[in-house]
Amino acid sequence: MPKDKEHNLSFTDKFCSDIIKDGMFYACTVRSKIESGRLLSVTLGDDYADCKLITAKDIPGENAIDFNGTKVPLLCEDEIHYIGEPVALVVSSSMKNAQKAAITAKIAVELKENDTNENDIIDYERDLHYGPCFIMESGQAKGIDARILEEKIILQKNWTYDLSPQYYKENCGAFCIYDGKQLTVNTTSQWLTKLSDAISNITGVAEDSIFINKTKTFEQTTNSLYMTPVVACQCALASYITKTPVSLIFTRQEQNDYIFCHRPITLNITTGSSETGKINAIKIQADIDSGYGNLLAKEIADRIAIAAIGLYTIENVSINIKMHRTKKVPLSLDLQQMDAAAFFAIENHISALATKINTSNFYITEEKEYKSLDYKYFILPTEIREMNIDADKEGQINLNLESTLSLIKKFSNVHIDENGEEHYKNESIDKYIHYNRRMLSRTIKSENQRPSPFSTPLRGIGCAVGFEGSLFYGTSLYNPNLSLEMTLETNGNLTIHCPPISPSIKNIWTKTITEQLSIKSSNIKISSDFNLNEESLIPEGLSSNISVMTRLIKKCCEAIAKRKEDAELPFTVKKSIRGSQKNEWDKELFTGSPYNTCSFAFVSVEVELDPCTYEDKIKEIFIIINGGKIVNETEAYITIKLGVQKLLCSLNKNAEIDCDNINIEFINSEEESCQIGELLYKTIPAAYTQALSQILGDTVSSIPLAKEDIYKILTSSNLQNTQKSSDTQVIQEEKNISKEENDADKNKTE
Amino acid sequence: MQIKIKLNNKNRIINASYDESLLSILRKENCFSVKCGCEKGQCGTCTVLVNDNPVASCIIPVGSLNSTDDQNLVSIVTMEHFESYEEFKDISKGFKDAKISLCGYCDSAKIFTAYSLIKKYYRPTKEQIEASIKYLQPCCIDNDTFMNGIIYAVAANHRREGKAANEK
C-alpha cells in the first residue's frame, strides 16, 4: 500500500508472485489456439463450474490500453489476430484449477477463408539509399546492383541470428486488490505513467482511487514493455469484477512464449569491393517476422539499420528492412540488444570478405600447390575494418568513429609508419597484441589441416567491433525526455528523487556526488515518492540507463555547487536531457546522431575444437572497451565478466561453452560515461562464428550452433577440400601427360 | 495423500498428491524464498536443504519425502529458517566482504551452495568451488566474485568457530 495518499505510486522490493492476501483468487489467461477466425464464445468445462470466466463483454469500460496513440486490446472481442491472443480470463480460488480451466476452455470460432491480402502486410519498412549510384545521369540512375557488379570482389551471404539468452527470473504478473472503493495494483510493469489512466478507462474506477505499487522487475524485452501493463489491467479487471484480491502471474511457458518470444533474424548482405578490401557498395536486406501488433516494429527496424551501416563509411548504400506482420506473437527482443543481429551479420561479412580476397589471390603453380604467401595480397579482417572506417568523413549516421578506429589500432597494433615506428602501442596490452599473428598462423594451418580423431585440437580466431547506443532518439513509443531532481537538505544531506536503484548504480552515483560536492556517501539518500503523472517516468528499462542518469547527476551536482553558497536550505534543483532536436537526429531523413551516447568494443575470441568429439571450447576472449569515463572500474569489470558468462550459456545449442581466460581492458577517458553492459552481445557472437569458420574451413553463417551442425559443416568442408585436391591432382596429371607427350614429340623431331 | 515431513524444524502433515512438486507445496506453505525458475532442476532458484543437502525442489515429488517413522522425518529447510543458522551469518558476512549484492531471486541457490561447501570441506579449493558453482545459472554476479564470497564465508566460519589455521 502506498505510504501517503498524495502519492499514488510507490515502490517495493518484494516480488509480485510472493504477495498474498487472505481470500485471494488466482487468474489465468485463456488464449486462442488458432491464428485467425471470428470469436463466437468461450466456455469452461463442467469440472470448472466454480471458476469465474471473464470475457470482453464483461469489461465495463473500454477494452483497450492506449500506448501513445496505438491501442492494444485487453481481451479479444471479435476477430482473432494471432495464435495465443488472450480471449478470456479464468478466476478460481485454486491456481491449479485456474490453469487447468484455462487450458481446457472451449473456444468456439468461425474460421475465415485464408485471405491472401492478409498474407503480406508490412507493418513497417526502413528503406534507405544514398550514394553516387543513385544520382540520375542521363535520365537514369545506376542503382546499387549495377554498382556492385562494377567491383572486382563481390560477396553475397545470408547471416542468421537466433540467440536468445535464458533468464530464469520472476515471471511477469500482477496482484490487485479491489475492496469496492480503492483499487491497489501491485505490478511488474515498467510503464507506470499511463497505467492508472488505462485501468480507470477499463474498470470505471476513478483515477484518484487507484494506487500503483511497483514490484521488482527483471524483464527487459520489447514485449515486456507493453504486455506487462496489459497483464496489470487484466488482473485489475478480474479483481474489480470478483471484488476479491486476484493474482495473475504468467507460467514459465507463457513467459517463454510471450515475453521472450524470439525468432531468427536473417540479413542478406551483398558487397562490392576492390581487391584490397575497400567496400564501395553495399546492399542489405532483411525480412523480419514481426508478429502481430508489434509496437516496437519501427524501433527494431531502425536500430538494425543503424547498426548495419553505422560503423563503416561506405559510399553507396542500399538498406531495406521490412517488418512483416504475421499471425504470431509479436517478436520480442532484449531492449538493449535489438540490433545484435545486424552486428553479427556485418562483422561476419567483413571477415568473410577478407577470406574471399585472400583465397582469390592464391594460385597453383607447377612446383607447389600454393605459392608462398605474398603479404601484399594477404589482408587481415582488422585491416579491412580500418580501411572502411573514415573517422573524418561525416556520413549518414554520425557516431564517434574515431573511437572505433583507435580501438582497432590499439588492439591490432599493425599501424607502422614510414619510419618503421609503431603507433597506438599500449604497454598494458602488449601481451595481447597477438591477434594478427594468431590470425595469420591459424589461416595458414587451416588451409592444410585435415582433421581426424587423432589430430591435435583445431584452433581458430575471430574478431568483431560493435557499439552500444544509449537513449535512442528515433523512438516513437515514448518521449525521450529525462529529468532528475536533487534536494540539498538543511542538515547537509542530499536527496535524489528517483525510482529505487540497484546497489551498483547507487555506488556509481555516490562516487560521482562525493567527488563533486564532497558529501559523504552516508548522507546521500534516495527518495521514491512520486505521482503517476511525472513526466520523467519513462519505462524503467530505458530510464535506468547509466550513462544518461550519470550525466543528469553531474548536471544536478553542478547546479547545487553554484547555488549552495547563497541559496537558503533546503533547495531543489531539476535538470533534464531533452530528446534530440531535428539537427541531431532526423527521423524522416534518417541522418545525424541517433544516440545520446555511444560506447565501443573490440573483441577477439579464440576457439578450440576437439576433432574427435566436435566439442568446442573458447581458449581466450579478449575485450577492449571504450566507454568514456569508467566511474567504478571494479563494477564495470564484474558487469562485463557476468555478461560473458551469460552469453557462453547460449552460443551453443547443446551445452554451455567453457572459457577460463577472459581478459577485459577499458580505455579510460574523461568523456561522458556510457552504457557498456550489452556490448558483448554485439561482438562475441560474430567473433565466435568467425573463429569456427576458420577451424571448419567453411563459413559459419548462423548462430547458435549444435554439435551436429559443426559436424555437418566440417564433413562437407572436407569433402570440398578432397574434391579440390583431386581436381588439382587431375590437372597436374594432365599437365604431366601433356609434358611427356611434348617431350616425346621433341625427341622425335630431334 | 497425507505426507509427513519436518519443515523448518517443525513436524508437519501436508495434504498433497504424491506427484506434486516440493516447490509448489513449499510456496503454498508461504515459503516464498523458494522461487519458481526453470522448473527443470537447472537454474537453482528453488533450492532448499533436504536432510541438510541442497536440492532443486522443483523436481522432487513431495510423495518421495514421506516418512512413516515419526522420529526420522525428512528435514526440509528453506531460507526462512536458514536465516537463524550461524552459518547463514558467516555466509552473509563473506558475501558482504566480497561486495556481493544478490538480486533476491537466486539467493537460495547461492547461499545453500556456499553452505554445502562449508559443510563438506574444511578449506575448499578453487577447483572444488568451481565444480560446485559450475551448474548454477549466471544471474546477478559473476563466478569469480561468487567464489571470493565463498572463500570469505569459509574464513568467517573459521573465525566464528575458533578453528586454528592448521586444524584439519
GROMACS .gro file of N, CA and C in nm, chain A residues 377-480:
model
  312
  377TYR      N    1   4.931  -0.926  -5.070
  377TYR     CA    2   4.797  -0.966  -5.109
  377TYR      C    3   4.720  -1.033  -4.996
  378PHE      N    4   4.783  -1.046  -4.882
  378PHE     CA    5   4.714  -1.110  -4.772
  378PHE      C    6   4.660  -1.003  -4.679
  379ILE      N    7   4.530  -1.004  -4.665
  379ILE     CA    8   4.468  -0.897  -4.587
  379ILE      C    9   4.399  -0.953  -4.463
  380LEU      N   10   4.415  -0.883  -4.353
  380LEU     CA   11   4.352  -0.924  -4.228
  380LEU      C   12   4.216  -0.855  -4.214
  381PRO      N   13   4.122  -0.919  -4.145
  381PRO     CA   14   3.993  -0.853  -4.123
  381PRO      C   15   4.007  -0.718  -4.055
  382THR      N   16   4.104  -0.704  -3.964
  382THR     CA   17   4.120  -0.575  -3.896
  382THR      C   18   4.161  -0.467  -3.996
  383GLU      N   19   4.240  -0.505  -4.096
  383GLU     CA   20   4.282  -0.408  -4.197
  383GLU      C   21   4.164  -0.365  -4.283
  384ILE      N   22   4.077  -0.459  -4.314
  384ILE     CA   23   3.957  -0.423  -4.391
  384ILE      C   24   3.871  -0.327  -4.310
  385ARG      N   25   3.860  -0.353  -4.182
  385ARG     CA   26   3.781  -0.262  -4.097
  385ARG      C   27   3.842  -0.123  -4.096
  386GLU      N   28   3.974  -0.118  -4.074
  386GLU     CA   29   4.039   0.015  -4.069
  386GLU      C   30   4.020   0.089  -4.200
  387MET      N   31   4.030   0.013  -4.309
  387MET     CA   32   4.020   0.075  -4.441
  387MET      C   33   3.882   0.133  -4.465
  388ASN      N   34   3.780   0.074  -4.404
  388ASN     CA   35   3.643   0.116  -4.433
  388ASN      C   36   3.583   0.205  -4.326
  389ILE      N   37   3.667   0.250  -4.234
  389ILE     CA   38   3.619   0.347  -4.136
  389ILE      C   39   3.690   0.479  -4.163
  390ASP      N   40   3.615   0.578  -4.199
  390ASP     CA   41   3.674   0.709  -4.224
  390ASP      C   42   3.621   0.802  -4.117
  391ALA      N   43   3.702   0.821  -4.013
  391ALA     CA   44   3.655   0.899  -3.899
  391ALA      C   45   3.635   1.046  -3.933
  392ASP      N   46   3.706   1.092  -4.038
  392ASP     CA   47   3.698   1.235  -4.068
  392ASP      C   48   3.577   1.269  -4.153
  393LYS      N   49   3.523   1.167  -4.217
  393LYS     CA   50   3.413   1.194  -4.310
  393LYS      C   51   3.280   1.190  -4.236
  394GLU      N   52   3.196   1.290  -4.260
  394GLU     CA   53   3.063   1.289  -4.197
  394GLU      C   54   2.970   1.207  -4.284
  395GLY      N   55   2.926   1.096  -4.224
  395GLY     CA   56   2.841   1.006  -4.302
  395GLY      C   57   2.695   1.027  -4.270
  396GLN      N   58   2.615   0.936  -4.319
  396GLN     CA   59   2.471   0.940  -4.294
  396GLN      C   60   2.443   0.929  -4.145
  397ILE      N   61   2.513   0.833  -4.082
  397ILE     CA   62   2.496   0.812  -3.938
  397ILE      C   63   2.623   0.860  -3.871
  398ASN      N   64   2.610   0.948  -3.775
  398ASN     CA   65   2.730   1.002  -3.709
  398ASN      C   66   2.749   0.940  -3.572
  399LEU      N   67   2.848   0.852  -3.567
  399LEU     CA   68   2.889   0.801  -3.437
  399LEU      C   69   3.032   0.847  -3.418
  400ASN      N   70   3.086   0.823  -3.304
  400ASN     CA   71   3.223   0.866  -3.282
  400ASN      C   72   3.317   0.760  -3.339
  401LEU      N   73   3.338   0.767  -3.473
  401LEU     CA   74   3.414   0.660  -3.537
  401LEU      C   75   3.562   0.665  -3.500
  402GLU      N   76   3.607   0.780  -3.454
  402GLU     CA   77   3.747   0.790  -3.410
  402GLU      C   78   3.771   0.691  -3.298
  403SER      N   79   3.670   0.674  -3.213
  403SER     CA   80   3.681   0.577  -3.102
  403SER      C   81   3.701   0.436  -3.154
  404THR      N   82   3.622   0.402  -3.257
  404THR     CA   83   3.630   0.267  -3.311
  404THR      C   84   3.767   0.242  -3.372
  405LEU      N   85   3.812   0.341  -3.450
  405LEU     CA   86   3.941   0.327  -3.515
  405LEU      C   87   4.052   0.311  -3.413
  406SER      N   88   4.046   0.391  -3.311
  406SER     CA   89   4.154   0.386  -3.211
  406SER      C   90   4.152   0.251  -3.140
  407LEU      N   91   4.032   0.197  -3.122
  407LEU     CA   92   4.020   0.065  -3.060
  407LEU      C   93   4.088  -0.041  -3.145
  408ILE      N   94   4.056  -0.037  -3.274
  408ILE     CA   95   4.109  -0.140  -3.363
  408ILE      C   96   4.260  -0.127  -3.370
  409LYS      N   97   4.309  -0.005  -3.377
  409LYS     CA   98   4.453   0.016  -3.387
  409LYS      C   99   4.523  -0.026  -3.260
  410LYS      N  100   4.466   0.006  -3.146
  410LYS     CA  101   4.527  -0.034  -3.019
  410LYS      C  102   4.535  -0.186  -3.012
  411PHE      N  103   4.432  -0.250  -3.061
  411PHE     CA  104   4.426  -0.395  -3.048
  411PHE      C  105   4.518  -0.463  -3.148
  412SER      N  106   4.511  -0.421  -3.272
  412SER     CA  107   4.584  -0.496  -3.374
  412SER      C  108   4.730  -0.455  -3.383
  413ASN      N  109   4.756  -0.331  -3.350
  413ASN     CA  110   4.895  -0.283  -3.342
  413ASN      C  111   4.974  -0.312  -3.467
  414VAL      N  112   4.912  -0.297  -3.583
  414VAL     CA  113   4.988  -0.317  -3.706
  414VAL      C  114   5.011  -0.185  -3.777
  415HIS      N  115   4.976  -0.078  -3.708
  415HIS     CA  116   4.990   0.051  -3.775
  415HIS      C  117   5.135   0.097  -3.762
  416ILE      N  118   5.211   0.077  -3.869
  416ILE     CA  119   5.353   0.113  -3.865
  416ILE      C  120   5.376   0.220  -3.971
  417ASP      N  121   5.438   0.332  -3.932
  417ASP     CA  122   5.454   0.441  -4.029
  417ASP      C  123   5.580   0.420  -4.114
  418GLU      N  124   5.610   0.521  -4.201
  418GLU     CA  125   5.720   0.502  -4.297
  418GLU      C  126   5.855   0.492  -4.229
  419ASN      N  127   5.863   0.541  -4.105
  419ASN     CA  128   5.990   0.530  -4.032
  419ASN      C  129   6.000   0.398  -3.957
  420GLY      N  130   5.901   0.314  -3.976
  420GLY     CA  131   5.900   0.185  -3.907
  420GLY      C  132   5.857   0.197  -3.762
  421GLU      N  133   5.804   0.313  -3.723
  421GLU     CA  134   5.764   0.329  -3.582
  421GLU      C  135   5.620   0.281  -3.565
  422GLU      N  136   5.597   0.214  -3.457
  422GLU     CA  137   5.462   0.167  -3.429
  422GLU      C  138   5.381   0.278  -3.364
  423HIS      N  139   5.255   0.284  -3.402
  423HIS     CA  140   5.165   0.383  -3.341
  423HIS      C  141   5.060   0.311  -3.257
  424TYR      N  142   5.005   0.380  -3.162
  424TYR     CA  143   4.897   0.331  -3.076
  424TYR      C  144   4.941   0.209  -2.997
  425LYS      N  145   5.067   0.204  -2.964
  425LYS     CA  146   5.113   0.091  -2.886
  425LYS      C  147   5.079   0.116  -2.739
  426ASN      N  148   5.016   0.022  -2.678
  426ASN     CA  149   4.973   0.037  -2.540
  426ASN      C  150   5.046  -0.067  -2.457
  427GLU      N  151   5.133  -0.021  -2.367
  427GLU     CA  152   5.216  -0.113  -2.290
  427GLU      C  153   5.135  -0.217  -2.215
  428SER      N  154   5.023  -0.171  -2.161
  428SER     CA  155   4.950  -0.263  -2.074
  428SER      C  156   4.884  -0.376  -2.152
  429ILE      N  157   4.867  -0.357  -2.283
  429ILE     CA  158   4.804  -0.466  -2.357
  429ILE      C  159   4.900  -0.528  -2.458
  430ASP      N  160   5.029  -0.503  -2.437
  430ASP     CA  161   5.130  -0.564  -2.524
  430ASP      C  162   5.115  -0.714  -2.533
  431LYS      N  163   5.090  -0.776  -2.420
  431LYS     CA  164   5.085  -0.922  -2.420
  431LYS      C  165   4.967  -0.973  -2.501
  432TYR      N  166   4.873  -0.887  -2.532
  432TYR     CA  167   4.756  -0.930  -2.608
  432TYR      C  168   4.767  -0.896  -2.756
  433ILE      N  169   4.879  -0.828  -2.791
  433ILE     CA  170   4.890  -0.789  -2.931
  433ILE      C  171   4.941  -0.908  -3.009
  434HIS      N  172   4.864  -1.009  -3.012
  434HIS     CA  173   4.900  -1.126  -3.088
  434HIS      C  174   4.785  -1.167  -3.178
  435TYR      N  175   4.680  -1.083  -3.186
  435TYR     CA  176   4.566  -1.122  -3.267
  435TYR      C  177   4.610  -1.149  -3.409
  436ASN      N  178   4.686  -1.055  -3.466
  436ASN     CA  179   4.721  -1.068  -3.607
  436ASN      C  180   4.814  -1.187  -3.631
  437ARG      N  181   4.906  -1.207  -3.537
  437ARG     CA  182   4.998  -1.319  -3.552
  437ARG      C  183   4.920  -1.450  -3.549
  438ARG      N  184   4.828  -1.459  -3.454
  438ARG     CA  185   4.749  -1.582  -3.442
  438ARG      C  186   4.659  -1.599  -3.563
  439MET      N  187   4.604  -1.487  -3.608
  439MET     CA  188   4.512  -1.493  -3.722
  439MET      C  189   4.587  -1.550  -3.842
  440LEU      N  190   4.710  -1.501  -3.864
  440LEU     CA  191   4.789  -1.547  -3.977
  440LEU      C  192   4.821  -1.695  -3.962
  441SER      N  193   4.864  -1.732  -3.842
  441SER     CA  194   4.907  -1.871  -3.823
  441SER      C  195   4.789  -1.966  -3.835
  442ARG      N  196   4.672  -1.925  -3.787
  442ARG     CA  197   4.555  -2.012  -3.797
  442ARG      C  198   4.515  -2.026  -3.943
  443THR      N  199   4.526  -1.914  -4.018
  443THR     CA  200   4.484  -1.919  -4.158
  443THR      C  201   4.572  -2.015  -4.236
  444ILE      N  202   4.704  -2.005  -4.213
  444ILE     CA  203   4.796  -2.092  -4.287
  444ILE      C  204   4.770  -2.237  -4.249
  445LYS      N  205   4.755  -2.263  -4.119
  445LYS     CA  206   4.737  -2.401  -4.073
  445LYS      C  207   4.606  -2.459  -4.124
  446SER      N  208   4.500  -2.375  -4.121
  446SER     CA  209   4.369  -2.429  -4.155
  446SER      C  210   4.361  -2.469  -4.301
  447GLU      N  211   4.448  -2.405  -4.384
  447GLU     CA  212   4.448  -2.443  -4.525
  447GLU      C  213   4.497  -2.586  -4.543
  448ASN      N  214   4.585  -2.628  -4.451
  448ASN     CA  215   4.650  -2.757  -4.468
  448ASN      C  216   4.596  -2.868  -4.380
  449GLN      N  217   4.518  -2.832  -4.279
  449GLN     CA  218   4.482  -2.937  -4.184
  449GLN      C  219   4.365  -3.020  -4.234
  450ARG      N  220   4.377  -3.149  -4.212
  450ARG     CA  221   4.270  -3.244  -4.243
  450ARG      C  222   4.236  -3.311  -4.111
  451PRO      N  223   4.133  -3.269  -4.045
  451PRO     CA  224   4.109  -3.318  -3.910
  451PRO      C  225   4.074  -3.466  -3.906
  452SER      N  226   4.128  -3.535  -3.812
  452SER     CA  227   4.092  -3.673  -3.787
  452SER      C  228   4.085  -3.687  -3.636
  453PRO      N  229   4.030  -3.800  -3.588
  453PRO     CA  230   4.022  -3.816  -3.443
  453PRO      C  231   4.158  -3.813  -3.376
  454PHE      N  232   4.265  -3.830  -3.455
  454PHE     CA  233   4.398  -3.834  -3.394
  454PHE      C  234   4.469  -3.699  -3.404
  455SER      N  235   4.401  -3.601  -3.464
  455SER     CA  236   4.465  -3.469  -3.478
  455SER      C  237   4.472  -3.401  -3.343
  456THR      N  238   4.562  -3.305  -3.337
  456THR     CA  239   4.562  -3.213  -3.221
  456THR      C  240   4.439  -3.125  -3.234
  457PRO      N  241   4.394  -3.064  -3.123
  457PRO     CA  242   4.275  -2.979  -3.132
  457PRO      C  243   4.294  -2.870  -3.237
  458LEU      N  244   4.185  -2.842  -3.307
  458LEU     CA  245   4.189  -2.740  -3.411
  458LEU      C  246   4.159  -2.604  -3.350
  459ARG      N  247   4.227  -2.502  -3.400
  459ARG     CA  248   4.206  -2.369  -3.341
  459ARG      C  249   4.175  -2.265  -3.447
  460GLY      N  250   4.094  -2.170  -3.405
  460GLY     CA  251   4.062  -2.058  -3.493
  460GLY      C  252   4.044  -1.933  -3.409
  461ILE      N  253   4.055  -1.819  -3.474
  461ILE     CA  254   4.040  -1.692  -3.401
  461ILE      C  255   3.956  -1.595  -3.484
  462GLY      N  256   3.870  -1.522  -3.417
  462GLY     CA  257   3.784  -1.424  -3.485
  462GLY      C  258   3.781  -1.295  -3.406
  463CYS      N  259   3.740  -1.188  -3.475
  463CYS     CA  260   3.731  -1.060  -3.405
  463CYS      C  261   3.608  -0.984  -3.452
  464ALA      N  262   3.563  -0.891  -3.373
  464ALA     CA  263   3.446  -0.810  -3.410
  464ALA      C  264   3.449  -0.678  -3.336
  465VAL      N  265   3.388  -0.578  -3.401
  465VAL     CA  266   3.372  -0.446  -3.340
  465VAL      C  267   3.224  -0.419  -3.327
  466GLY      N  268   3.186  -0.349  -3.221
  466GLY     CA  269   3.044  -0.315  -3.206
  466GLY      C  270   3.030  -0.189  -3.123
  467PHE      N  271   2.910  -0.133  -3.124
  467PHE     CA  272   2.883  -0.018  -3.038
  467PHE      C  273   2.750  -0.037  -2.967
  468GLU      N  274   2.738   0.032  -2.855
  468GLU     CA  275   2.613   0.030  -2.781
  468GLU      C  276   2.565   0.173  -2.764
  469GLY      N  277   2.451   0.201  -2.819
  469GLY     CA  278   2.397   0.337  -2.811
  469GLY      C  279   2.296   0.348  -2.698
  470SER      N  280   2.298   0.462  -2.630
  470SER     CA  281   2.204   0.485  -2.520
  470SER      C  282   2.106   0.595  -2.557
  471LEU      N  283   1.984   0.579  -2.512
  471LEU     CA  284   1.876   0.676  -2.535
  471LEU      C  285   1.859   0.705  -2.683
  472PHE      N  286   1.792   0.615  -2.749
  472PHE     CA  287   1.769   0.625  -2.892
  472PHE      C  288   1.670   0.737  -2.922
  473TYR      N  289   1.709   0.829  -3.007
  473TYR     CA  290   1.623   0.944  -3.037
  473TYR      C  291   1.511   0.911  -3.135
  474GLY      N  292   1.524   0.798  -3.203
  474GLY     CA  293   1.427   0.767  -3.308
  474GLY      C  294   1.302   0.695  -3.262
  475THR      N  295   1.283   0.682  -3.131
  475THR     CA  296   1.168   0.605  -3.084
  475THR      C  297   1.039   0.686  -3.097
  476SER      N  298   0.930   0.614  -3.116
  476SER     CA  299   0.801   0.684  -3.125
  476SER      C  300   0.710   0.641  -3.011
  477LEU      N  301   0.761   0.548  -2.929
  477LEU     CA  302   0.673   0.489  -2.828
  477LEU      C  303   0.671   0.572  -2.700
  478TYR      N  304   0.775   0.649  -2.679
  478TYR     CA  305   0.778   0.730  -2.557
  478TYR      C  306   0.854   0.857  -2.589
  479ASN      N  307   0.840   0.953  -2.504
  479ASN     CA  308   0.906   1.080  -2.525
  479ASN      C  309   1.040   1.078  -2.451
  480PRO      N  310   1.152   1.073  -2.523
  480PRO     CA  311   1.278   1.050  -2.453
  480PRO      C  312   1.332   1.175  -2.383
   0.00000   0.00000   0.00000
